[in-house]
Coordinates of C-alpha atoms and ligand atoms in Angstrom, one line a residue:
X1415 CA 0.0 0.0 0.0
X1416 CA 1.3 3.5 -0.6
X1417 CA 4.3 4.1 -2.9
X1418 CA 7.5 5.8 -2.0
X1419 CA 10.2 7.4 -4.2
X1420 CA 13.3 9.2 -3.2
X1421 CA 16.3 10.7 -4.9
X1422 CA 19.8 12.2 -4.1
X1423 CA 21.2 13.8 -7.3
X1424 CA 22.9 16.8 -8.8
X1425 CA 20.1 17.4 -11.3
X1426 CA 16.6 18.5 -10.4
X1427 CA 14.6 15.4 -9.2
X1428 CA 11.0 16.6 -9.0
X1429 CA 10.2 15.1 -12.4
X1430 CA 11.9 11.8 -11.6
X1431 CA 10.0 11.6 -8.4
X1432 CA 6.6 12.3 -10.0
X1433 CA 7.3 9.9 -12.7
X1434 CA 8.2 7.3 -10.1
X1435 CA 4.9 7.9 -8.3
X1436 CA 3.1 7.6 -11.5
X1437 CA 4.5 4.1 -12.0
X1438 CA 3.6 3.3 -8.3
X1439 CA 0.1 4.7 -8.3
X1440 CA -1.4 1.3 -8.5
X1441 CA -0.3 0.8 -4.9
X1442 CA -2.4 3.6 -3.5
X1443 CA -4.0 6.6 -5.1
X1444 CA -6.0 8.8 -2.8
X1445 CA -3.5 11.6 -2.4
X1446 CA 0.2 12.3 -3.2
X1447 CA 3.0 14.6 -2.3
X1448 CA 6.6 15.6 -2.8
X1449 CA 9.2 17.5 -0.8
X1450 CA 12.4 18.7 -2.6
X1451 CA 15.5 20.4 -1.1
X1452 CA 17.9 22.4 -3.1
X1453 CA 21.6 22.9 -2.5
X1454 CA 20.9 26.1 -0.4
X1455 CA 18.6 24.1 1.9
X1456 CA 15.4 25.6 0.5
X1457 CA 12.6 23.0 0.8
X1458 CA 9.5 23.0 -1.3
X1459 CA 6.6 20.6 -0.4
X1460 CA 3.6 20.2 -2.7
X1461 CA 0.7 17.8 -1.7
X1462 CA -2.6 17.1 -3.4
X1463 CA -5.7 15.2 -2.6
X1464 CA -6.5 12.8 -5.5
X1465 CA -4.3 11.0 -8.1
X1466 CA -0.7 11.7 -9.0
X1467 CA -2.0 13.7 -12.0
X1468 CA -3.3 16.3 -9.6
X1469 CA 0.2 16.5 -7.9
X1470 CA 2.0 16.5 -11.2
X1471 CA -0.1 19.5 -12.4
X1472 CA 0.7 21.3 -9.1
X1473 CA 4.4 20.5 -9.4
X1474 CA 4.4 21.8 -12.9
X1475 CA 2.8 25.0 -11.8
X1476 CA 5.3 25.5 -8.9
X1477 CA 9.0 26.1 -9.1
X1478 CA 10.2 22.8 -7.6
X1479 CA 14.0 22.7 -7.9
X1480 CA 16.6 20.7 -6.0
X1481 CA 18.6 17.5 -6.3
X1482 CA 17.3 15.8 -3.1
X1483 CA 13.7 14.8 -2.6
X1484 CA 11.2 12.3 -1.3
X1485 CA 7.7 11.5 -2.7
X1486 CA 4.7 9.4 -1.8
X1487 CA 1.4 8.2 -3.1
X1488 CA -1.1 7.3 -0.3
X1489 CA -3.6 4.7 0.4
X1490 CA -5.2 6.0 3.7
X1491 CA -5.0 4.0 6.9
X1492 CA -5.1 6.5 9.7
X1493 CA -6.9 9.7 8.7
X1494 CA -9.1 10.3 5.7
X1495 CA -7.7 11.1 2.3
X1496 CA -6.9 14.8 2.4
X1497 CA -4.1 17.3 1.6
X1498 CA -3.2 17.6 5.2
X1499 CA -3.0 13.9 5.7
X1500 CA -0.9 13.5 2.5
X1501 CA 2.8 12.8 2.8
X1502 CA 5.6 14.1 3.2
X1503 CA 4.9 15.0 6.8
X1504 CA 7.2 17.8 8.2
X1505 CA 8.6 18.5 11.7
X1506 CA 11.0 21.4 11.9
X1507 CA 13.7 20.7 9.2
X1508 CA 12.7 17.0 8.9
X1509 CA 10.5 15.7 6.1
X1510 CA 9.2 12.0 6.1
X1511 CA 7.3 9.6 3.8
X1512 CA 6.2 6.3 5.2
X1513 CA 4.5 3.1 4.0
X1514 CA 2.9 0.7 6.6
X1515 CA 1.3 1.3 10.0
X1516 CA 2.7 2.5 13.4
X1517 CA 0.7 0.5 15.8
X1518 CA 1.9 2.5 18.9
X1519 CA 1.3 5.9 17.3
X1520 CA -1.3 6.9 20.0
X1521 CA 1.2 6.4 22.8
X1522 CA 3.9 8.2 20.9
X1523 CA 1.6 11.1 20.1
X1524 CA 1.0 11.6 23.8
X1525 CA 4.7 11.6 24.6
X1526 CA 5.5 14.0 21.7
X1527 CA 2.7 16.3 22.7
X1528 CA 4.2 16.6 26.1
X1529 CA 7.4 17.6 24.5
X1530 CA 5.6 20.4 22.7
X1531 CA 5.0 19.0 19.3
X1532 CA 1.8 20.0 17.6
X1533 CA 0.2 17.5 15.3
X1534 CA -1.2 18.8 12.0
X1535 CA -2.6 15.5 10.6
X1536 CA -4.4 12.4 11.8
X1537 CA -1.8 10.1 10.4
X1538 CA 0.5 7.7 12.2
X1539 CA 3.3 8.8 10.0
X1540 CA 3.5 12.3 11.6
X1541 CA 4.9 10.7 14.8
X1542 CA 7.9 9.5 12.8
X1543 CA 8.6 13.0 11.7
X1544 CA 8.5 14.4 15.2
X1545 CA 10.5 11.4 16.6
X1546 CA 13.2 11.9 14.2
X1547 CA 13.2 15.7 14.8
X1548 CA 13.5 15.1 18.5
X1549 CA 16.2 12.5 18.2
X1550 CA 18.1 14.6 15.7
X1551 CA 18.7 17.3 18.4
X1552 CA 20.9 14.9 20.3
X1553 CA 22.4 12.8 17.5
X1554 CA 25.6 13.3 15.6
X1555 CA 24.0 12.3 12.3
X1556 CA 20.6 12.0 10.8
X1557 CA 21.1 8.2 10.3
X1558 CA 21.7 7.9 14.0
X1559 CA 18.5 9.9 14.8
X1560 CA 16.5 7.6 12.5
X1561 CA 18.0 4.5 14.2
X1562 CA 17.0 5.9 17.6
X1563 CA 13.5 6.8 16.3
X1564 CA 12.7 3.4 14.7
X1565 CA 13.6 1.6 18.0
X1566 CA 10.5 3.3 19.4
X1567 CA 8.2 2.2 16.6
X1568 CA 5.9 -0.8 16.8
X1569 CA 4.3 -2.0 13.5
X1570 CA 5.5 -1.9 9.9
X1571 CA 7.3 0.8 8.1
X1572 CA 9.3 1.6 5.1
X1573 CA 10.3 5.2 5.6
X1574 CA 12.5 7.8 4.0
X1575 CA 13.7 10.9 5.8
X1576 CA 15.3 14.1 4.6
X1577 CA 16.8 17.0 6.7
X1578 CA 16.6 20.3 4.8
X1579 CA 19.9 21.4 6.5
X1580 CA 21.8 18.5 4.9
X1581 CA 20.5 18.0 1.3
X1582 CA 23.5 15.7 0.6
X1583 CA 21.7 12.7 1.9
X1584 CA 18.4 10.9 2.6
X1585 CA 18.1 8.1 5.3
X1586 CA 15.7 5.2 5.0
X1587 CA 14.5 2.3 7.3
X1588 CA 12.8 -0.8 6.4
X1589 CA 10.7 -3.1 8.7
X1590 CA 7.7 -4.8 7.2
X1591 CA 7.4 -2.7 4.1
X1592 CA 9.9 -3.1 1.2
X1593 CA 12.5 -0.6 0.4
X1594 CA 14.9 -0.8 -2.6
X1595 CA 17.8 1.4 -3.4
X1596 CA 18.5 2.1 -7.0
X1597 CA 22.1 2.9 -8.0
X1598 CA 22.8 5.4 -10.7
X1599 CA 25.9 7.2 -11.8
X1600 CA 26.7 10.0 -9.3
X1601 CA 23.1 9.8 -8.1
X1602 CA 21.1 7.2 -6.2
X1603 CA 17.4 6.6 -5.6
X1604 CA 15.1 5.0 -3.2
X1605 CA 11.7 3.4 -3.8
X1606 CA 9.2 0.9 -2.4
X1607 CA 9.1 -1.0 -5.6
X1608 CA 12.0 -1.0 -8.3
X1609 CA 9.3 -0.4 -11.0
X1610 CA 9.3 3.3 -9.8
X1611 CA 13.0 3.6 -10.8
X1612 CA 13.3 1.6 -14.0
X1613 CA 13.7 4.8 -16.0
X1614 CA 16.7 5.9 -14.1
X1615 CA 18.6 2.7 -13.2
X1616 CA 18.5 -1.2 -13.4
X1617 CA 20.9 -1.8 -10.4
X1618 CA 19.1 -2.4 -7.2
X1619 CA 19.7 -3.3 -3.6
X1620 CA 16.9 -4.6 -1.3
X1621 CA 17.1 -3.6 2.3
X1622 CA 16.5 -6.4 4.7
X1623 CA 14.1 -6.3 7.8
X1624 CA 15.4 -3.9 10.4
X1625 CA 17.9 -2.3 8.1
X1626 CA 18.6 1.5 8.3
X1627 CA 20.6 3.1 5.4
X1628 CA 22.1 6.4 4.5
X1629 CA 22.1 7.3 0.8
X1630 CA 24.2 10.0 -0.7
X1631 CA 24.9 10.7 -4.4
X1632 CA 27.9 8.4 -4.3
X1633 CA 27.5 6.1 -1.4
X1634 CA 25.0 3.8 0.3
X1635 CA 25.7 2.7 3.8
X1636 CA 23.5 0.0 5.4
X1637 CA 23.2 -0.9 9.1
X1638 CA 21.4 -3.9 10.3
X1639 CA 18.9 -3.9 13.1
X1640 CA 21.7 -4.2 15.6
X1641 CA 23.4 -1.2 14.2
X1642 CA 26.2 -3.2 12.6
X1643 CA 27.6 -2.0 9.2
X1644 CA 26.5 -4.7 6.6
X1645 CA 26.8 -5.3 2.9
X1646 CA 23.7 -6.2 0.9
X1647 CA 23.7 -7.6 -2.6
X1648 CA 23.2 -5.4 -5.6
X1649 CA 21.4 -7.1 -8.5
X1650 CA 20.8 -6.1 -12.1
X1651 CA 17.1 -6.1 -12.8
X1652 CA 15.6 -7.4 -16.1
X1653 CA 12.1 -6.2 -15.3
X1654 CA 10.4 -4.7 -18.4
X1655 CA 11.0 -1.0 -18.7
X1656 CA 7.7 -0.3 -20.4
X1657 CA 5.5 -2.3 -17.9
X1658 CA 4.1 1.0 -16.7
X1659 CA 2.7 1.8 -20.2
X1660 CA -0.7 0.8 -21.5
X1661 CA 0.3 0.7 -25.0
X1662 CA -2.6 0.2 -27.4
X1663 CA -4.9 -0.7 -24.5
X1664 CA -7.4 1.4 -22.7
X1665 CA -6.7 0.1 -19.3
X1666 CA -3.8 -1.9 -17.7
X1667 CA -6.4 -4.5 -16.8
X1668 CA -7.3 -5.0 -20.3
X1669 CA -3.7 -5.2 -21.3
X1670 CA -3.0 -7.7 -18.7
X1671 CA -5.9 -9.8 -19.7
X1672 CA -4.6 -9.8 -23.3
X1673 CA -1.0 -10.6 -22.2
X1674 CA -2.1 -13.9 -20.7
X1675 CA -1.0 -16.2 -23.5
X1676 CA 2.6 -14.7 -23.4
X1677 CA 2.6 -14.7 -19.5
X1678 CA 1.6 -18.4 -19.6
X1679 CA 4.3 -19.2 -22.1
X1680 CA 6.9 -17.5 -20.0
X1681 CA 5.7 -19.2 -16.8
X1682 CA 6.1 -22.6 -18.5
X1683 CA 9.4 -21.9 -20.3
X1684 CA 12.2 -24.3 -19.5
X1685 CA 9.8 -26.1 -16.9
X1686 CA 8.2 -28.6 -19.3
X1687 CA 9.6 -30.9 -21.9
X1688 CA 7.3 -32.1 -24.6
X1689 CA 5.7 -34.5 -22.1
X1690 CA 7.1 -34.0 -18.7
X1691 CA 7.5 -31.4 -16.0
X1692 CA 11.1 -30.7 -15.2
X1693 CA 11.0 -31.2 -11.4
X1694 CA 14.4 -29.5 -10.8
X1695 CA 12.9 -26.3 -12.3
X1696 CA 10.7 -26.0 -9.2
X1697 CA 13.7 -25.7 -6.9
X1698 CA 17.1 -27.2 -6.2
X1699 CA 15.9 -29.8 -3.6
X1700 CA 12.4 -29.9 -4.9
X1701 CA 12.4 -33.6 -5.9
X1702 CA 13.5 -34.7 -2.5
X1703 CA 11.0 -32.4 -0.7
X1704 CA 8.0 -33.2 -3.0
X1705 CA 8.5 -37.0 -2.7
X1706 CA 8.1 -36.7 1.2
X1707 CA 5.0 -34.3 1.3
X1708 CA 2.0 -35.8 3.0
X1709 CA 0.0 -32.7 3.3
X1710 CA 0.0 -29.3 1.7
X1711 CA -1.2 -26.1 3.5
X1712 CA -1.8 -23.1 1.2
X1713 CA -2.0 -19.7 2.6
X1714 CA -3.1 -16.7 0.5
X1715 CA -5.4 -13.7 0.2
X1716 CA -7.9 -12.5 -2.5
X1717 CA -7.3 -13.8 -5.9
X1718 CA -4.3 -15.8 -4.8
X1719 CA -6.6 -17.6 -2.3
X1720 CA -8.9 -18.4 -5.2
X1721 CA -5.9 -20.0 -7.1
X1722 CA -5.2 -22.0 -4.0
X1723 CA -8.8 -23.2 -3.8
X1724 CA -8.6 -24.4 -7.3
X1725 CA -5.2 -26.1 -6.8
X1726 CA -6.6 -28.0 -3.7
X1727 CA -8.7 -30.0 -6.2
X1728 CA -5.6 -30.8 -8.2
X1729 CA -3.4 -31.7 -5.2
X1730 CA -6.0 -34.2 -4.0
X1731 CA -7.4 -35.6 -7.3
X1732 CA -4.1 -35.7 -9.3
X1733 CA -1.3 -36.0 -6.8
X1734 CA -3.3 -37.8 -4.1
X1735 CA -2.0 -35.4 -1.4
X1736 CA -4.3 -33.8 1.1
X1737 CA -4.5 -30.1 0.9
X1738 CA -5.9 -27.2 3.0
X1739 CA -6.3 -23.7 1.9
X1740 CA -6.8 -20.8 4.2
X1741 CA -7.0 -17.1 4.1
X1742 CA -3.9 -15.6 5.5
X1743 CA -5.5 -13.1 7.9
X1744 CA -7.4 -16.0 9.5
X1745 CA -4.6 -18.6 9.6
X1746 CA -2.2 -16.2 11.3
X1747 CA -4.5 -15.7 14.3
X1748 CA -5.7 -19.3 14.5
X1749 CA -4.2 -22.0 16.9
X1750 CA -3.6 -24.4 14.1
X1751 CA -2.1 -27.9 14.3
X1752 CA 0.7 -28.7 11.9
X1753 CA 0.2 -32.0 10.2
X1754 CA 3.3 -34.3 9.7
X1755 CA 5.4 -33.7 6.7
X1756 CA 3.2 -30.7 5.7
X1757 CA 4.5 -28.4 2.9
X1758 CA 3.5 -24.7 3.4
X1759 CA 2.8 -22.8 0.2
X1760 CA 2.2 -19.1 0.2
X1761 CA 0.7 -17.7 -3.1
X1762 CA 1.0 -14.1 -3.9
X1763 CA 1.3 -11.8 -6.9
X1764 CA 3.2 -9.1 -5.1
X1765 CA 5.1 -11.2 -2.4
X1766 CA 4.5 -8.3 0.0
X1767 CA 1.0 -8.9 1.2
X1768 CA 1.2 -8.3 5.0
X1769 CA -1.1 -11.0 6.2
X1770 CA 0.5 -13.7 3.9
X1771 CA 4.0 -12.7 5.1
X1772 CA 3.0 -12.7 8.7
X1773 CA 1.4 -16.2 8.2
X1774 CA 4.7 -17.4 6.6
X1775 CA 6.7 -16.1 9.6
X1776 CA 4.5 -17.7 12.0
X1777 CA 4.4 -21.0 10.1
X1778 CA 8.2 -21.2 10.0
X1779 CA 8.1 -21.6 13.7
X1780 CA 5.4 -24.3 13.6
X1781 CA 7.3 -27.3 12.2
X1782 CA 6.4 -27.3 8.5
X1783 CA 8.8 -29.5 6.5
X1784 CA 9.5 -26.5 4.1
X1785 CA 7.9 -23.2 3.1
X1786 CA 7.7 -22.5 -0.6
X1787 CA 6.1 -19.6 -2.3
X1788 CA 4.5 -19.3 -5.7
X1789 CA 5.1 -15.6 -6.4
X1790 CA 5.3 -13.1 -9.3
X1791 CA 7.9 -10.6 -7.8
X1792 CA 11.5 -11.6 -7.7
X1793 CA 13.3 -10.2 -4.6
X1794 CA 10.0 -9.7 -2.8
X1795 CA 9.8 -10.5 0.9
X1796 CA 7.9 -13.8 0.5
X1797 CA 10.5 -14.9 -2.0
X1798 CA 13.4 -14.0 0.2
X1799 CA 11.9 -15.5 3.4
X1800 CA 10.7 -18.8 1.9
X1801 CA 12.9 -21.9 1.6
X1802 CA 12.3 -21.9 -2.2
X1803 CA 10.3 -19.9 -4.6
X1804 CA 8.6 -21.1 -7.8
X1805 CA 8.2 -17.9 -9.8
X1806 CA 5.2 -17.1 -12.0
X1807 CA 6.5 -14.9 -14.9
X1808 CA 3.4 -12.9 -15.4
X1809 CA 5.4 -9.7 -15.8
X1810 CA 4.5 -6.6 -13.9
X1811 CA 0.8 -6.5 -13.0
X1812 CA -0.5 -3.0 -12.5
X1813 CA -4.3 -3.1 -12.6
X1814 CA -5.5 -3.6 -9.1
X1815 CA -7.7 -6.4 -10.3
X1816 CA -5.4 -9.5 -10.6
X1817 CA -5.7 -11.3 -13.9
X1818 CA -2.6 -12.7 -15.5
X1819 CA -1.2 -13.2 -12.0
X1820 CA -4.1 -15.7 -11.4
X1821 CA -3.8 -17.7 -14.6
X1822 CA 0.0 -18.0 -14.2
X1823 CA -0.4 -19.1 -10.5
X1824 CA -2.8 -21.8 -11.7
X1825 CA -0.3 -22.9 -14.4
X1826 CA 2.6 -22.9 -12.0
X1827 CA 0.5 -24.9 -9.4
X1828 CA -0.5 -27.5 -11.9
X1829 CA 3.1 -28.0 -12.8
X1830 CA 3.9 -28.3 -9.0
X1831 CA 1.1 -30.8 -8.5
X1832 CA 2.3 -32.9 -11.5
X1833 CA 5.8 -32.9 -10.2
X1834 CA 4.6 -33.9 -6.7
X1835 CA 2.3 -36.6 -8.0
X1836 CA 5.2 -37.9 -10.1
X1837 CA 7.7 -37.9 -7.3
X1838 CA 5.1 -39.8 -5.1
X1839 CA 4.3 -42.2 -8.0
X1840 CA 0.7 -41.3 -8.2
X1841 CA 1.1 -39.8 -11.5
X1842 CA 2.3 -42.1 -14.2
X1843 CA 4.0 -41.2 -17.4
X1844 CA 0.8 -41.2 -19.5
X1845 CA -1.1 -39.0 -17.0
X1846 CA 1.9 -36.6 -16.9
X1847 CA 2.0 -36.4 -20.7
X1848 CA -1.8 -35.7 -20.7
X1849 CA -1.3 -32.8 -18.2
X1850 CA 1.8 -31.4 -20.0
X1851 CA 0.0 -31.6 -23.4
X1852 CA -2.9 -29.7 -21.9
X1853 CA -0.6 -27.0 -20.6
X1854 CA 1.3 -26.7 -23.9
X1855 CA -2.1 -26.2 -25.7
X1856 CA -3.3 -23.4 -23.2
X1857 CA -1.6 -20.2 -24.5
X1858 CA -3.2 -20.8 -28.0
X1859 CA -6.6 -21.7 -26.5
X1860 CA -6.5 -18.6 -24.4
X1861 CA -5.6 -16.5 -27.4
X1862 CA -8.7 -17.9 -29.0
X1863 CA -10.8 -17.2 -25.9
X1864 CA -9.8 -13.6 -26.1
X1865 CA -11.6 -13.4 -29.4
X1866 CA -14.9 -13.7 -27.5
X1867 CA -14.3 -10.2 -26.4
X1868 CA -17.0 -8.6 -28.6
X1869 CA -19.7 -11.2 -27.7
X1870 CA -19.0 -10.7 -24.0
X1871 CA -19.0 -7.0 -24.4
X1872 CA -22.6 -7.2 -25.7
X1873 CA -23.6 -9.4 -22.9
X1874 CA -22.2 -7.0 -20.3
X1875 CA -25.0 -4.6 -21.1
X1876 CA -27.4 -6.9 -19.2
X1877 CA -25.4 -6.6 -16.0
X1878 CA -24.6 -2.9 -15.8
X1879 CA -27.9 -1.9 -14.3
X1880 CA -28.1 -4.7 -11.9
X1881 CA -27.2 -4.6 -8.1
X1882 CA -26.4 -8.2 -7.6
X1883 CA -25.0 -11.1 -9.6
X1884 CA -24.6 -14.8 -8.6
X1885 CA -21.8 -17.0 -10.1
X1886 CA -22.2 -20.8 -9.9
X1887 CA -19.7 -23.5 -10.5
X1888 CA -19.0 -27.1 -9.3
X1889 CA -15.8 -28.8 -8.4
X1890 CA -12.7 -26.9 -9.3
X1891 CA -14.9 -24.4 -11.2
X1892 CA -16.4 -23.3 -7.9
X1893 CA -13.3 -21.3 -7.0
X1894 CA -13.3 -20.1 -10.6
X1895 CA -16.8 -18.7 -9.9
X1896 CA -15.4 -17.2 -6.7
X1897 CA -12.7 -15.4 -8.7
X1898 CA -15.2 -14.3 -11.2
X1899 CA -17.4 -12.8 -8.4
X1900 CA -14.4 -11.0 -6.8
X1901 CA -13.4 -9.5 -10.1
X1902 CA -16.9 -8.3 -10.8
X1903 CA -17.4 -6.7 -7.3
X1904 CA -14.1 -5.2 -7.2
X1905 CA -14.1 -3.2 -10.4
X1906 CA -17.8 -2.7 -11.2
X1907 CA -19.0 -2.3 -7.5
X1908 CA -21.9 -4.7 -8.2
X1909 CA -22.5 -7.0 -5.3
X1910 CA -21.5 -10.6 -6.4
X1911 CA -21.4 -13.9 -4.8
X1912 CA -20.2 -17.2 -5.8
X1913 CA -21.8 -20.4 -4.8
X1914 CA -21.0 -24.0 -5.3
X1915 CA -24.1 -24.8 -7.5
X1916 CA -25.1 -27.7 -5.3
X1917 CA -25.4 -25.3 -2.3
X1918 CA -28.0 -23.1 -4.0
X1919 CA -31.0 -24.9 -2.6
X1920 CA -29.7 -24.4 1.0
X1921 CA -30.5 -20.7 1.0
X1922 CA -29.4 -18.6 -1.9
X1923 CA -32.2 -19.8 -4.1
X1924 CA -34.4 -17.5 -2.2
X1925 CA -32.6 -14.6 -3.9
X1926 CA -33.4 -15.6 -7.4
X1927 CA -35.6 -13.2 -9.4
X1928 CA -35.5 -11.5 -12.7
X1929 CA -33.2 -8.9 -11.3
X1930 CA -30.5 -11.3 -10.2
X1931 CA -28.3 -12.4 -13.2
X1932 CA -26.9 -15.9 -12.6
X1933 CA -23.7 -16.7 -14.3
X1934 CA -22.8 -20.4 -14.7
X1935 CA -19.4 -21.9 -15.5
X1936 CA -20.3 -25.0 -17.3
X1937 CA -17.4 -27.2 -18.8
X1938 CA -18.3 -30.6 -20.1
X1939 CA -17.1 -32.7 -17.2
X1940 CA -18.5 -35.5 -14.8
X1941 CA -20.5 -32.9 -12.9
X1942 CA -22.3 -31.6 -16.0
X1943 CA -25.6 -33.3 -15.4
X1944 CA -25.6 -32.2 -11.7
X1945 CA -24.9 -28.7 -12.8
X1946 CA -27.8 -28.8 -15.3
X1947 CA -30.1 -29.7 -12.5
X1948 CA -28.9 -26.7 -10.6
X1949 CA -29.4 -24.5 -13.7
X1950 CA -33.1 -25.8 -13.9
X1951 CA -33.6 -25.0 -10.2
X1952 CA -32.7 -21.3 -11.1
X1953 CA -34.8 -21.3 -14.3
X1954 CA -37.8 -22.7 -12.6
X1955 CA -37.8 -19.7 -10.2
X1956 CA -37.7 -17.1 -12.9
X1957 CA -33.9 -16.5 -12.8
X1958 CA -32.0 -15.0 -15.7
X1959 CA -29.1 -17.4 -16.7
X1960 CA -25.8 -16.7 -18.5
X1961 CA -24.1 -20.0 -19.2
X1962 CA -20.5 -20.1 -20.3
X1963 CA -20.6 -23.7 -21.6
X1964 CA -18.6 -26.2 -23.5
X1965 CA -20.3 -26.3 -26.9
X1966 CA -21.0 -30.0 -26.5
X1967 CA -22.6 -29.5 -23.1
X1968 CA -26.1 -29.3 -24.6
X1969 CA -27.4 -26.2 -23.1
X1970 CA -30.1 -24.5 -25.2
X1971 CA -30.8 -20.8 -25.3
X1972 CA -34.2 -19.3 -24.5
X1973 CA -35.7 -16.2 -23.1
X1974 CA -34.3 -17.0 -19.7
X1975 CA -31.0 -18.3 -20.7
X1976 CA -28.1 -17.0 -22.8
X1977 CA -25.4 -19.2 -23.8
X1978 CA -21.8 -18.5 -24.6
X1979 CA -20.6 -21.6 -26.3
X1980 CA -16.9 -22.3 -25.9
X1981 CA -14.8 -24.9 -27.6
X1982 CA -13.9 -28.1 -25.7
X1983 CA -10.6 -27.8 -23.9
X1984 CA -8.9 -30.4 -21.6
X1985 CA -10.7 -30.9 -18.3
X1986 CA -7.4 -30.5 -16.5
X1987 CA -6.7 -27.0 -17.7
X1988 CA -10.3 -25.9 -18.2
X1989 CA -10.4 -23.9 -14.9
X1990 CA -7.6 -21.7 -16.3
X1991 CA -9.4 -21.4 -19.7
X1992 CA -12.8 -20.5 -18.3
X1993 CA -11.2 -17.7 -16.2
X1994 CA -10.7 -15.6 -19.4
X1995 CA -14.4 -15.0 -20.3
X1996 CA -15.1 -14.2 -16.7
X1997 CA -12.4 -11.5 -16.7
X1998 CA -13.7 -10.1 -19.9
X1999 CA -17.2 -9.9 -18.5
X2000 CA -16.1 -8.0 -15.4
X2001 CA -14.0 -5.7 -17.5
X2002 CA -16.8 -4.8 -19.9
X2003 CA -19.4 -4.4 -17.1
X2004 CA -17.0 -1.9 -15.4
X2005 CA -16.4 -0.1 -18.6
X2006 CA -20.1 0.4 -19.2
X2007 CA -20.5 1.6 -15.5
X2008 CA -17.7 4.0 -16.0
X2009 CA -15.9 2.9 -12.8
X2010 CA -12.1 3.3 -12.4
X2011 CA -11.1 0.0 -13.9
X2012 CA -7.5 0.0 -13.0
X2013 CA -7.7 1.8 -9.6
X2014 CA -11.1 0.9 -8.2
X2015 CA -12.2 2.9 -5.1
X2016 CA -10.9 2.0 -1.7
X2017 CA -8.4 -0.6 -2.9
X2018 CA -4.7 -0.8 -3.5
X2019 CA -2.5 -3.2 -5.4
X2020 CA -0.2 -4.5 -2.9
X2021 CA -1.7 -4.8 0.6
X2022 CA 1.3 -4.3 2.8
X2023 CA -0.7 -3.4 5.9
X2024 CA -2.7 -5.7 8.0
Ligands
M6R876 O1 -0.2 -9.8 -4.0 P1 -1.1 -10.9 -3.5 O2 -1.5 -11.9 -4.6 O3 -0.6 -11.4 -2.2 O4 -2.5 -10.0 -3.3 C1 -3.6 -10.6 -2.7 C2 -4.8 -9.8 -2.8 O5 -4.7 -8.6 -2.3 C3 -5.2 -9.7 -4.3 O6 -5.3 -10.8 -5.0 C4 -6.6 -8.9 -4.4 O7 -7.5 -9.6 -3.9 C5 -6.8 -8.5 -5.9 N1 -7.1 -7.0 -5.9 C6 -7.9 -9.2 -6.5 O8 -8.0 -8.8 -7.9

């Protein structure tokens, strides 16, 4: 949540900071601000309510010059979105931006008030500004002041501080919220995500938990949580430079939906032969670990949770390994029992989701045989803190609504299930070849599914004036219905629910009337006849049905039922395939409703707060 950018350079940095914020806007977008200090210690702060565009216009209209600066795009946690609550927050000569939550901010406020500080905002961040200002009075250096200040903070923070009296440096601290330092030539940068800095550098250093660092134009000095001088690795990034551009598309979400064939090809590259999964590609000791797994515990949030729910069917039906899936925010506060030889798998696009990360840290103390992550962001906290990572290669996902991250997670999980089943001798060569063939066929099938765009756009008209929608599926298509309902509610603000179709008669059937569209995911599988009975239950009660069906499934359209006939695809990969028309449906409904597709209200891309 929230995005941070900072710079120490000789040239004016305002434009670089604002461009960085633009690239991070997907993380939070209710207000934004910038503070820049010039060589004569003049500080200019500009803050605006609303998106980065508002800030950018304001910066253009103001003379903001100087080579040292910090900037922030906010997703409100403490205090409403407003200019007063926007970062940077200032105390005397000190300016601060912060991601995360300071849990003991109330107590610190009291202490700081007694010391005479006056609070301007309702944010937790302002306590950091005053604390650093206070500690600066008795510290030799700014970095020492920050070290003393962060020792008093409980909670999560990624924070960057500048002192107008010393524009030659900024200082940063990381605990619970990622901070990356970007190395330029005679200039250095800071951000909460390397994406913000790809236009100025490709050399990055990730701070570790508890690190505090001082960044000047020429040097970066890092101290660990104990205050010891430490070295951190610098890595060259190969992230796509143009990931922040929409290209020919109207929205990032649309672009990302259409990128799925390529994202899937990338995710499967060098992991499959013609008819096998290359187990070693999952991790160095993967073969040994996968052979021993007796139980899988998946932890995730949101769309990633829905991917986990789908994979549960595969782990049990294909690999014969029991699997539980739990929402991270529940798991982390539950007194759970760890099963013998249980493999913990976290699923995450960002690798920074606070609840998932906390669940991983907790689980590592609870005797799991290993902790792996299926993740899309290299160098993210989940990747660094897990025993091994199986990376999805979806490319940067910017739209808040997750699309290509979901389908690549599913492909990665299916490869993992296959490797596990093979190691456990529950998947034989023929079955493995069938799964791999289905995976190889998927990118082309998805490319063809994208051609339903126009048909689905026309269908979307029926949904735009509705207040509720039901999504139905059975078996592994139930979590696909869950994901479809999450997508619709998230970007169109239409209330949507997913039900296992067999569960309808236990309550939700009471909701059915002509104002409640019911979307059915209907592949031609062994549950088809059962699903058809559920469809009849809806039809008999005057419900309006929209059935996304295998063309051979035998549904017939009439006044109460529209059918989108889809070609037959392998039953194994069909959950991935049927996701595409669902994504297109949500996208087009949101377009008609005129909502902010890429940055829906109240949400943020990476949820790095609890
Ligand atoms: O980065 P993660 O996969 O850990 O994020 C988890 C959820 O916050 C995320 O999937 C969220 O539900 C999406 N906005 C859904 O489209």
